[in-house]
Coordinates of C-alpha atoms and ligand atoms in Angstrom, one line a residue:
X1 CA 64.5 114.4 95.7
X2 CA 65.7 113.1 99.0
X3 CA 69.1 111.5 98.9
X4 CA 69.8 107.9 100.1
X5 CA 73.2 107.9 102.6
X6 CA 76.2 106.4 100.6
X7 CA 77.6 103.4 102.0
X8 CA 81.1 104.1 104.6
X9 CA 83.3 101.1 105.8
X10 CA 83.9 101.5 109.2
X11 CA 87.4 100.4 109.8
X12 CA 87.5 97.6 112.8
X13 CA 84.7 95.0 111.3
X14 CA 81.5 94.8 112.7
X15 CA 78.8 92.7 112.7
X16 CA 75.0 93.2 113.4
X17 CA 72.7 91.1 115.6
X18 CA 69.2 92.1 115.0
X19 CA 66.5 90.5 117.8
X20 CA 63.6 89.9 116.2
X21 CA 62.3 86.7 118.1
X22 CA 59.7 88.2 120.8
X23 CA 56.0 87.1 119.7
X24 CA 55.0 90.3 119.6
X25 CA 52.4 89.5 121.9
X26 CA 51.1 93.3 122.3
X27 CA 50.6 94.0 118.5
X28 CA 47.7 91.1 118.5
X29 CA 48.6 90.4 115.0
X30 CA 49.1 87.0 112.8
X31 CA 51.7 89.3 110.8
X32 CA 55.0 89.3 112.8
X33 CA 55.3 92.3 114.5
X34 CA 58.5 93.6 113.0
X35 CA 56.9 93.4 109.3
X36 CA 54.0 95.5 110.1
X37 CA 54.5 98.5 107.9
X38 CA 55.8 102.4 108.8
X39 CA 55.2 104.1 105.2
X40 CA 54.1 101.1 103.6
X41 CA 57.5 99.3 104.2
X42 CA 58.0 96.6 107.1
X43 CA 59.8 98.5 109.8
X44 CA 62.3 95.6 109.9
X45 CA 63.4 97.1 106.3
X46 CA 63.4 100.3 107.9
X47 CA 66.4 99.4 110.0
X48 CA 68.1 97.1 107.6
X49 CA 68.7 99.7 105.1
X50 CA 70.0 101.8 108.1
X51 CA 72.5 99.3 109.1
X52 CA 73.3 99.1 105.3
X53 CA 75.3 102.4 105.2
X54 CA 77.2 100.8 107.7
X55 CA 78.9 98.3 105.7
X56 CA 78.8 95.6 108.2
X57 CA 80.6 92.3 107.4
X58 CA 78.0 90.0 109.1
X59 CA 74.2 90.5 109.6
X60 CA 71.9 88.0 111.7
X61 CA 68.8 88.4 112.2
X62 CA 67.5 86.5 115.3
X63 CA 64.1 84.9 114.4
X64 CA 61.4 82.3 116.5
X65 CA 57.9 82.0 116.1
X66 CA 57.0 83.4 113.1
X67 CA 60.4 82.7 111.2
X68 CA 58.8 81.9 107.8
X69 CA 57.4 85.4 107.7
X70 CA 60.3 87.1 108.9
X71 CA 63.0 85.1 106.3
X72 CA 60.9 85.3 103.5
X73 CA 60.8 89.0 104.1
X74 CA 64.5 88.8 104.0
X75 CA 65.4 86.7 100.8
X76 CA 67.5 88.4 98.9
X77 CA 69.1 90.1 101.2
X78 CA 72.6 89.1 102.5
X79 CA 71.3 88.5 106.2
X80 CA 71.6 85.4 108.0
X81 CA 69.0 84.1 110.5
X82 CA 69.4 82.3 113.6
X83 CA 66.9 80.9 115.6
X84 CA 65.8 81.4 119.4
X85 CA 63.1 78.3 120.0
X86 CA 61.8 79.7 122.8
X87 CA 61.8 83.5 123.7
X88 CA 63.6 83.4 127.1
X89 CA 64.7 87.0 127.1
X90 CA 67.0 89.5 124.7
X91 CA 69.9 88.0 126.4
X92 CA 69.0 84.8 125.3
X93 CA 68.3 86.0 122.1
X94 CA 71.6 87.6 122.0
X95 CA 73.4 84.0 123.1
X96 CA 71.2 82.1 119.8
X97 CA 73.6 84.6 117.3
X98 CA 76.6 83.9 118.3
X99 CA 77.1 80.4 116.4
X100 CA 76.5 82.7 113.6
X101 CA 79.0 84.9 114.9
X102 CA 81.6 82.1 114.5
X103 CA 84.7 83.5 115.2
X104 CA 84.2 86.8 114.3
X105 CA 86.6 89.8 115.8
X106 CA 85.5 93.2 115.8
X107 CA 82.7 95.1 117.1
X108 CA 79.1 94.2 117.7
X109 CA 76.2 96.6 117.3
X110 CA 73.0 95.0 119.1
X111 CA 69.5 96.2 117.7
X112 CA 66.2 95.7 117.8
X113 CA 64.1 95.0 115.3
X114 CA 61.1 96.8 116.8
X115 CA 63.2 99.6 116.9
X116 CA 63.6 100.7 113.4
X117 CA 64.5 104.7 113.2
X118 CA 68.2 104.8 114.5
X119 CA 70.2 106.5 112.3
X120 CA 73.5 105.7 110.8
X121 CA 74.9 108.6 112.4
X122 CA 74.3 107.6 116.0
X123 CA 74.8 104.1 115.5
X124 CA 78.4 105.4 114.0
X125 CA 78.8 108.0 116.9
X126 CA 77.9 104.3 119.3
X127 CA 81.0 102.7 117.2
X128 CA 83.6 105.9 117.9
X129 CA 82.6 106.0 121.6
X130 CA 84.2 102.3 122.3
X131 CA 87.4 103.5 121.1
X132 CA 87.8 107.0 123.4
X133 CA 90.4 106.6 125.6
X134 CA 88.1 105.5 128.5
X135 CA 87.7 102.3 126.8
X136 CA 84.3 102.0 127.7
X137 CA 83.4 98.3 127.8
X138 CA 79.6 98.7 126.8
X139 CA 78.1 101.7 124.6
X140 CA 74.2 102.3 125.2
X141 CA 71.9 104.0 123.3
X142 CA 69.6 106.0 125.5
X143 CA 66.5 108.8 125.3
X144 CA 64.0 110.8 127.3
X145 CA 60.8 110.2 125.8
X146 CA 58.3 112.8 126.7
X147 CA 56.7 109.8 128.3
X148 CA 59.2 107.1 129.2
X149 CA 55.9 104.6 129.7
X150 CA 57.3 101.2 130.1
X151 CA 60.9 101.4 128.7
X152 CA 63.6 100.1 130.6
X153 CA 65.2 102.6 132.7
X154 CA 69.0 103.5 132.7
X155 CA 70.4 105.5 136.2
X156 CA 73.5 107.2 135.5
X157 CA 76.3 107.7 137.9
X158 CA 78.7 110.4 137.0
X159 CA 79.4 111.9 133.7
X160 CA 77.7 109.4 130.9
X161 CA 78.7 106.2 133.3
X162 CA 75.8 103.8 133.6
X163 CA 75.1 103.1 137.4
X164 CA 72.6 100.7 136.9
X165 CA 69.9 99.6 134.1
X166 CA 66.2 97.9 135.3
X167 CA 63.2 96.7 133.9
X168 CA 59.9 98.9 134.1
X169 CA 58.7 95.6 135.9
X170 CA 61.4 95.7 138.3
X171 CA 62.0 99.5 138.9
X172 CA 61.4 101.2 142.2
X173 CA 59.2 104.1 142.1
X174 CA 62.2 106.7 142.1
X175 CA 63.6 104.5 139.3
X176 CA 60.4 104.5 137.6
X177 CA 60.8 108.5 137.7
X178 CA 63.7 108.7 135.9
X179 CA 63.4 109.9 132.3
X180 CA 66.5 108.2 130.6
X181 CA 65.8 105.3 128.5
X182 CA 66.8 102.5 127.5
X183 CA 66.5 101.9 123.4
X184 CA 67.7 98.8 123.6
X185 CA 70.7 99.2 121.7
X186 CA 74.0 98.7 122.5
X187 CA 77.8 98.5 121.0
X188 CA 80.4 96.5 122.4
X189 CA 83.8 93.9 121.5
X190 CA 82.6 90.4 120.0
X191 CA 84.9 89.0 122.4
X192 CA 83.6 90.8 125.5
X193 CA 80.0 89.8 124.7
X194 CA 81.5 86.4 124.3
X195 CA 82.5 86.4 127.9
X196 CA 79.8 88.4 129.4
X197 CA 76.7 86.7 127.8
X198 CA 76.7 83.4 129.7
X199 CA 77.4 85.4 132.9
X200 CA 73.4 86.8 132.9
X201 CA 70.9 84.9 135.1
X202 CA 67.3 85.3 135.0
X203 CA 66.5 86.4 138.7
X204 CA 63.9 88.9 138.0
X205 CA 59.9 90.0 137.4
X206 CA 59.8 88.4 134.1
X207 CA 62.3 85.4 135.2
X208 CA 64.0 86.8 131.3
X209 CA 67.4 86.9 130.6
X210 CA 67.6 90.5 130.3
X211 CA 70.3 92.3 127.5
X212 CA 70.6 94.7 130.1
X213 CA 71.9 93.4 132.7
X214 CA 75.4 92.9 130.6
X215 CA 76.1 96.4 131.8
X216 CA 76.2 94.5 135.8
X217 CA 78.5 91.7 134.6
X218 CA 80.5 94.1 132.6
X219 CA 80.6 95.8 136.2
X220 CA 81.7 92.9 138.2
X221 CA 84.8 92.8 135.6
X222 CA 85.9 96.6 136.0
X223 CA 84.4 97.9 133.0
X224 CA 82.4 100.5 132.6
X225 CA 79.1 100.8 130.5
X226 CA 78.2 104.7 129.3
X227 CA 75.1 106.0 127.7
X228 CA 75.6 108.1 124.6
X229 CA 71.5 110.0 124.2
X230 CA 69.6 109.6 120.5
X231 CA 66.6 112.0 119.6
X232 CA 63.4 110.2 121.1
X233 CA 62.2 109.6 117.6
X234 CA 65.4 107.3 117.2
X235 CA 64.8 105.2 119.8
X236 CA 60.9 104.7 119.6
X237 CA 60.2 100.7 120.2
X238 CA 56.9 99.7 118.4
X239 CA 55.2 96.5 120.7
X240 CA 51.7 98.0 120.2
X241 CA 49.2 99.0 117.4
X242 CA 49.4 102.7 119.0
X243 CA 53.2 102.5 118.9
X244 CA 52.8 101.7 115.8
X245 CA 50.8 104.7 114.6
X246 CA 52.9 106.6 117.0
X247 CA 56.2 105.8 114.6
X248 CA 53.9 106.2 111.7
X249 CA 53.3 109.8 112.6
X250 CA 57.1 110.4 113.6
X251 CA 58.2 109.2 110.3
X252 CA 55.4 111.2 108.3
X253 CA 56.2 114.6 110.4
X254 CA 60.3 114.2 109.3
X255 CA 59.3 112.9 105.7
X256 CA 56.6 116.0 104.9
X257 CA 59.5 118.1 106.2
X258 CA 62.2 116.8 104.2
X259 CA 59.8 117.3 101.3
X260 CA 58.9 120.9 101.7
X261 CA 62.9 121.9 101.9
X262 CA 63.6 119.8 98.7
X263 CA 60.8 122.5 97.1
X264 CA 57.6 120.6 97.4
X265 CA 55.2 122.6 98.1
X266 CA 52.5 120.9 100.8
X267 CA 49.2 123.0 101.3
X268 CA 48.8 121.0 104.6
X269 CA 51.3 118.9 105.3
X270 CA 49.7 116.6 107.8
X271 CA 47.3 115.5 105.5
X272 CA 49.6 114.2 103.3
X273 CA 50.9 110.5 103.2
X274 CA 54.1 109.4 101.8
X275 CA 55.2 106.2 101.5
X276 CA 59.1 105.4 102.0
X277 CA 60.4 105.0 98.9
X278 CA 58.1 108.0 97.3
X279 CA 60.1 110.1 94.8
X280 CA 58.6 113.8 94.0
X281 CA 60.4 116.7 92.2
X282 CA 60.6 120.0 92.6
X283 CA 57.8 122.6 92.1
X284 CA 55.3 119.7 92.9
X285 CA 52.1 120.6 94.3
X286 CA 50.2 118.5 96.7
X287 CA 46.7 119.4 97.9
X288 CA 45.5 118.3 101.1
X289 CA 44.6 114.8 101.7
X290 CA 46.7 112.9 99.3
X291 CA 48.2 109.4 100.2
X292 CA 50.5 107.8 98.3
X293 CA 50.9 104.3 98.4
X294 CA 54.5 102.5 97.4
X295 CA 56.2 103.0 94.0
X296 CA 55.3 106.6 92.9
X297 CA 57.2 108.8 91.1
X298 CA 56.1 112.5 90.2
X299 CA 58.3 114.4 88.0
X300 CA 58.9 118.7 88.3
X301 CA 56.0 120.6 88.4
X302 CA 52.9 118.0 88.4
X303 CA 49.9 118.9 90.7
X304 CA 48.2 116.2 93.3
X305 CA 44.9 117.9 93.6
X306 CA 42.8 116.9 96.8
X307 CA 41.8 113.5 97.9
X308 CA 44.2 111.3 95.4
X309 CA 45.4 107.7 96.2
X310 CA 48.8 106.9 94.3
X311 CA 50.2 102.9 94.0
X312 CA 53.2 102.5 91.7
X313 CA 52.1 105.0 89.5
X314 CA 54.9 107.4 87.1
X315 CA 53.7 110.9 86.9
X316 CA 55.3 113.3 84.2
X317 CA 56.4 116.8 84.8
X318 CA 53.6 119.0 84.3
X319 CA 50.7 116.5 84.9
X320 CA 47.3 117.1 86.9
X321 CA 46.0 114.8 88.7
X322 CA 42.9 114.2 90.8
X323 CA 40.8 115.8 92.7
X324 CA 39.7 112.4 93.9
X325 CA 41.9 110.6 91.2
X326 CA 43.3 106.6 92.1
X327 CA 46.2 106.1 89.8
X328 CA 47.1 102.1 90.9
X329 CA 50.3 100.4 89.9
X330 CA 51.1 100.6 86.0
X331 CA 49.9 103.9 86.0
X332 CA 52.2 106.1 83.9
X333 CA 51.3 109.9 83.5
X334 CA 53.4 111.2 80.3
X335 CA 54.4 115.1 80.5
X336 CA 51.6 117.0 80.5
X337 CA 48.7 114.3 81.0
X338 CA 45.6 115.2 82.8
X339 CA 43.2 112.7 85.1
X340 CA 40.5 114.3 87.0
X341 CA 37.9 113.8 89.3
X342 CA 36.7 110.1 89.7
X343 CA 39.0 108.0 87.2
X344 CA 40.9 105.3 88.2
X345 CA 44.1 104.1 85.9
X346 CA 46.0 100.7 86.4
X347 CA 48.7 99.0 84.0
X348 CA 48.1 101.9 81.5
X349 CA 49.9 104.9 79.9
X350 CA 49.0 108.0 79.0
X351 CA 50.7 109.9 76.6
X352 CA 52.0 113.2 76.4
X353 CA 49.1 115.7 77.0
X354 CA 46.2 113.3 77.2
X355 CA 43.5 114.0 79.2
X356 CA 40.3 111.4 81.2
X357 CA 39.0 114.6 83.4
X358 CA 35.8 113.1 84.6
X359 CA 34.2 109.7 85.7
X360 CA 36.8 106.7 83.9
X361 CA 38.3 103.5 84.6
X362 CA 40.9 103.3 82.2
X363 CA 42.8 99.2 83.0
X364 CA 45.4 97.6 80.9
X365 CA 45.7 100.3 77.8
X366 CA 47.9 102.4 75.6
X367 CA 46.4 105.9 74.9
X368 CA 48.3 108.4 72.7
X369 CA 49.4 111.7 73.1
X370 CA 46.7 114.0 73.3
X371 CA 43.7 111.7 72.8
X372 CA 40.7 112.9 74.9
X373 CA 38.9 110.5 76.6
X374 CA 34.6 111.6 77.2
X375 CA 33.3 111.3 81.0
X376 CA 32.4 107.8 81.5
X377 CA 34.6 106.0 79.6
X378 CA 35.0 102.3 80.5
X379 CA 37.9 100.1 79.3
X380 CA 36.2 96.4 79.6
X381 CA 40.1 95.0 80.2
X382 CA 38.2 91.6 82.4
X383 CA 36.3 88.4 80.6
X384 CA 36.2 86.9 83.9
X385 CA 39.0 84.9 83.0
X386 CA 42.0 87.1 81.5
X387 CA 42.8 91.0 80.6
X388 CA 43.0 92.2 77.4
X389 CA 44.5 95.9 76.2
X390 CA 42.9 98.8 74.9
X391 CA 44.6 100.3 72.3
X392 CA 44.2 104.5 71.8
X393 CA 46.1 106.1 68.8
X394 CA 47.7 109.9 69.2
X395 CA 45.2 112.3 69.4
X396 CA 42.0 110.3 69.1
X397 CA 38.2 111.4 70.4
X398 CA 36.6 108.8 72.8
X399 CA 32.7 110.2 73.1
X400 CA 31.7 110.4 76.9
X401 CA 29.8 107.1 78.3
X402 CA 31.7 104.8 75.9
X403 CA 32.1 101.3 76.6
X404 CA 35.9 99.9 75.1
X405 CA 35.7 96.4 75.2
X406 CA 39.3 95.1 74.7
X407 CA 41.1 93.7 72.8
X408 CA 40.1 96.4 71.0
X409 CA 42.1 99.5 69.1
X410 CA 40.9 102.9 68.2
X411 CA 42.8 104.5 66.0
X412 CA 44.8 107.6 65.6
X413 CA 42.4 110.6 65.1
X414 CA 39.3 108.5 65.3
X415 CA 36.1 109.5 66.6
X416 CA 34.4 107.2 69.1
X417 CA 30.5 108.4 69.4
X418 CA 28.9 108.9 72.7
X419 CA 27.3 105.8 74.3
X420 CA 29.1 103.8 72.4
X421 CA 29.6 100.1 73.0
X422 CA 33.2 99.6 70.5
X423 CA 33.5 95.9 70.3
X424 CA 35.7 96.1 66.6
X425 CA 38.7 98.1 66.0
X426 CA 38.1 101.6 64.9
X427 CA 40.0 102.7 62.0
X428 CA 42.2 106.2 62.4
X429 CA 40.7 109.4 61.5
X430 CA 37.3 107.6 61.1
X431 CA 34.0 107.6 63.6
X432 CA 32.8 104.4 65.1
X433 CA 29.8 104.5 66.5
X434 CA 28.2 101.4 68.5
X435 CA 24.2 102.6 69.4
X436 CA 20.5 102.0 68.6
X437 CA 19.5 105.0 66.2
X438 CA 17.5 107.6 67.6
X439 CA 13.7 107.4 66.5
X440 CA 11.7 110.5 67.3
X441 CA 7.6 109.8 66.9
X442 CA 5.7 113.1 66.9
X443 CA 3.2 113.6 69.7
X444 CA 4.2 110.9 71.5
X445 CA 5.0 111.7 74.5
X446 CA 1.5 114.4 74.6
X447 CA -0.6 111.2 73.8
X448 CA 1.1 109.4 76.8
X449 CA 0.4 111.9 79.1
X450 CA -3.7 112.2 78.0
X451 CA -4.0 108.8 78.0
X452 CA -2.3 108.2 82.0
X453 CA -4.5 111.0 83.1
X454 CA -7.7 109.9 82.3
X455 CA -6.8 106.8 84.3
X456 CA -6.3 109.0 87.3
X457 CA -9.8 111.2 87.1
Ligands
UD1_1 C1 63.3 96.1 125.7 C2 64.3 96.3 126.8 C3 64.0 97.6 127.5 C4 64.0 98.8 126.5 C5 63.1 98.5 125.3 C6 63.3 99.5 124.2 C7 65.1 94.2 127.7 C8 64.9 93.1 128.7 N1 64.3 95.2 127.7 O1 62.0 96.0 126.3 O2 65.0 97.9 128.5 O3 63.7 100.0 127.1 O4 63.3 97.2 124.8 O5 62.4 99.3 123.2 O6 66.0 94.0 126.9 N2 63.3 89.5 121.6 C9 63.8 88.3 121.1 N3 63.8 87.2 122.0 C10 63.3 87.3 123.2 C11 62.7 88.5 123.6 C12 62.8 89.6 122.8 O7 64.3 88.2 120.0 O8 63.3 86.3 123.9 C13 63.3 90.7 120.6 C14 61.9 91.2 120.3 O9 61.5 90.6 119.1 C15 62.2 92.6 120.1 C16 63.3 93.0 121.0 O10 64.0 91.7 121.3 O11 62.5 93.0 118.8 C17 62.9 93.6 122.3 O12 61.9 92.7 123.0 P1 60.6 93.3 123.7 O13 59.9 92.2 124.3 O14 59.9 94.2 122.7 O15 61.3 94.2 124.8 P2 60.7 95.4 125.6 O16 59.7 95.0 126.6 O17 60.3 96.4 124.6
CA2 CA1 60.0 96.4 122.4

C-alpha cells in the first residue's frame, strides 16, 4: 500500500498563495484548467494535499474567471479565495492575496496551480534555503526540462545566484538557449513581498506584471535571489491538453513504479491505469490493459485479468476479476469472489466465493456466499422511474439466460431454471422456473422441410 506523508509544522509560519486565475486559454476547455484531472483527481487537489504536509497556517487560493468552478472544488477545505478581476499578470495575481494575507508574518511559499507535482520535500528544502546564512532574499524553484519549450528562463550568475529571470516572449536567442527553468515557484518573507510587489511594472512582450521580475527589484535592494533545481517532473506546468497528457504519463510512470516495489506485480506496466487514490495489496496481479477509475480498493492476492475497468469498486483478497470485467462504484468483491468475462456489477455485493463468470449485469443486489450466477444473467434493477434490489441467498443456483426482475428474492439454495423470467420471490432450496413448456411434435420439422421444397422445384 503506498503511504500518505504525515503532516510536519514547520517552525516560522507560513502561508500559501496558490495562482489559479489565468483563463487557461491554451487548454480550450469550459472546465477551468486547474480542475482538469491527472489520475482522475483535479491537479489543483494534486498540489493542495502537497502543501497539506506542510502545515501551513493560511492558504489562498487566487481565483478569476471561472471562480464558481474553482471554489466549489474547494468547499470543505480550509482554503480561502481571493479574487483577481482581470488577469494582469502572476504579479498581479500575487498583489490580489495579500488582503487575505492580512498581517501575516512568516514565510510565503508562491505556487502555481498548474503546477501540481512539487513535492513536500523541495518545497521544505525552498523553506531551509531562506534561513542559510546568505540570507537569500528570494528562493526559486528551477529545472532543465529535456525541452525547456516556452518556460521562463532563469540565467544564473555565480554559484546558485540568480542573474537575471525572462519571459520565453522576451528572451534573446542565447537566453532562449539556456536550459534552467523557471517553475514558477518561489519562497520568500511576507514582509519582503510586501515591499517588493508594488515595485513591478509591466514594461514587457505581454505588457503582464510578471512574478519574476521580483527577483530585479529584490536586486535593486541588495538582495540576492538563488535557484535551488527540482526533478523536471516537479516542475511540469500543464497550459495545454498535451501538457496535460504529458503529466498524466509522468504521474502513471512514478505510480506503476511505486506499485511494483510495494509487491504488485504489473505484467506491463504501461498499460496499466491507476487513479490517485487507488489502494492495492500485496501479491496483486494486474494483467495488461487494466484502468482503474477513482475509489478502488483490491485486497492481497486478487487478480485483474486483461482489459478490466474498475470505479469505486472493493475487491477481496483472493478474488478474480475480468478479463474484460467493469466493476462500477458499489461494487464489492468478498474474499474469494469471481466475475469474468463480459459482466458488469454496480451498487452490489458479492459474497464470499461467488462467482458471475460469463455474460451478466448484476445492478443494485445482495448475492450470497457462493451462489453461482448462469451466463446471461440480467438483474432488471430499472422501471424507468426507480431501482429496486435483487436479493440472492448463500449458495443459490441462478440458471444461465435468467431474467431477475427486482424487487425480487431468491432464496438460499434455490434453483432458478434457465431462461427464466423470475418476477416472484423464489423460496430457498426450491426451483422456480419462469418459461413456456417445451412441446416437441414428431415429424415436424421433416414435413416443413417437404412442404418448402416443393415450392422451390
Ligand atoms: C509562468 C511563468 C514562467 C514559468 C512558468 C512555469 C510568469 C510571468 N511566467 O508562465 O516564468 O516558466 O509559469 O510553469 O510568471 N495566473 C493568475 N493570474 C494571472 C496570470 C496567471 O492567477 O493574471 C496563474 C495561472 O492561473 C497559472 C499561473 O498563474 O496557474 C501561471 O500562469 P500562466 O499564464 O500559465 O504562466 P506561464 O506562461 O505558464
Ligand atoms: Ca503555466
Amino acid at each position: 500500500m503506498i503511504a500518505e506523508s504525515t503532516a510536519q509544522s514547520s517552525p516560522i509560519p507560513l502561508a500559501v498563495i496558490i495562482l489559479a486565475a489565468g483563463q487557461g486559454t491554451r487548454m480550450k476547455s469550459d472546465k477551468h484548467k486547474v480542475l482538469h484531472p491527472i489520475a482522475g483527481k483535479p491537479m489543483l487537489l494534486h498540489l493542495l494535499d502537497t502543501v497539506a504536509a506542510l502545515a501551513p497556517s493560511c492558504e489562498i487560493v487566487v481565483v478569476g474567471k471561472g471562480r464558481e468552478q474553482v471554489e466549489s472544488a474547494l468547499a470543505g477545505r480550509t482554503v480561502s479565495t481571493a479574487l483577481q478581476a482581470d488577469q494582469l499578470g502572476t504579479a498581479h495575481a500575487v498583489g490580489e492575496a495579500l488582503p487575505a494575507l492580512g498581517d501575516f508574518s512568516g514565510k510565503v511559499l508562491i505556487l502555481f496551480g498548474d503546477t501540481p507535482f512539487v513535492a513536500a520535500e523541495t518545497l521544505r528544502s525552498m523553506l531551509a534555503r531562506l534561513d542559510a546564512p546568505d540570507a537569500p532574499g528570494i528562493v526559486v524553484l528551477t529545472h532543465s526540462p529535456e525541452d525547456a519549450g516556452a518556460y521562463g528562463r532563469v540565467i544564473l550568475g555565480g554559484g546558485d545566484r540568480i542573474a537575471k529571470m525572462v519571459e520565453y516572449k522576451d528572451a534573446s536567442e542565447a537566453e532562449r538557449a539556456v536550459r534552467l527553468c523557471n517553475s514558477g515557484m518561489m519562497a520568500l518573507s511576507a514582509e519582503d513581498l510586501r515591499t517588493w510587489l508594488p515595485r513591478i511594472g509591466n514594461d514587457n512582450a505581454a505588457a503582464e506584471y510578471y512574478l519574476p521580475d521580483l527577483i530585479m527589484v529584490a536586486a535593486e535592494e541588495g538582495r540576492v535571489a538563488v535557484a535551488i533545481e527540482g526533478a523536471a517532473i516537479e516542475a511540469i506546468g500543464i497550459n495545454s491538453r498535451a501538457e496535460l497528457a504529458a503529466a498524466e504519463h509522468h504521474w502513471q510512470q512514478r505510480r506503476r513504479a511505486e506499485m511494483m516495489t510495494a509487491g504488485v506485480t504489473l505484467i506491463d506496466p504501461a498499460s496499466v491505469w491507476f487513479a490517485a487514490d487507488t489502494i492495492v495489496g500485496r501479491d496483486v496481479m494486474i494483467e495488461p490493459g487494466v484502468f482503474f477509475g477513482r475509489g478502488v480498493i483490491v485486497a492481497n492476492g486478487a487478480t485483474i485479468r486483461a482489459y478490466s475497468h474498475l470505479e469505486g469498486a472493493s475487491i477481496g483478497s483472493g478474488c478474480e476479476v475480468g478479463p474484460y470485467a467493469r466493476l462500477r462504484p458499489g461494487a464489492v468483491l468478498e474474499e474469494g469472489a469471481k466475475v469474468g468475462n463480459f459482466v458488469e456489477v454496480k451498487k452490489a455485493t458479492l459474497g464470499r466465493g461467488a462467482k458471475a463468470n460469463h455474460l451478466t449485469y448484476i445492478g443494485d443486489a445482495d448475492i450470497g456466499a457462493k451462489a453461482n450466477i448462469g451466463a446471461g444473467t440480467i438483474t432488471c434493477n430499472y422501471d424507468g422511474f426507480f431501482k429496486y434490489r435483487t436479493v440472492i441467498g448463500e449458495g443459490a443456483f441462478i440458471g444461465s439466460n435468467s431474467a431477475l426482475v427486482a424487487p425480487v428474492t431468491v432464496g438460499a439454495g434455490a434453483i432458478v431454471g434457465a431462461g427464466s423470467v423470475v418476477t416472484k420471490d423464489v423460496e430457498p432450496d426450491s426451483l422456480g422456473v419462469a418459461r413456456a413448456e417445451q412441446k416437441g411434435i414428431a415429424g415436424w420439422a421433416k414435413r416443413f422441410r417437404e412442404r418448402k421444397s416443393r415450392k422451390i422445384t
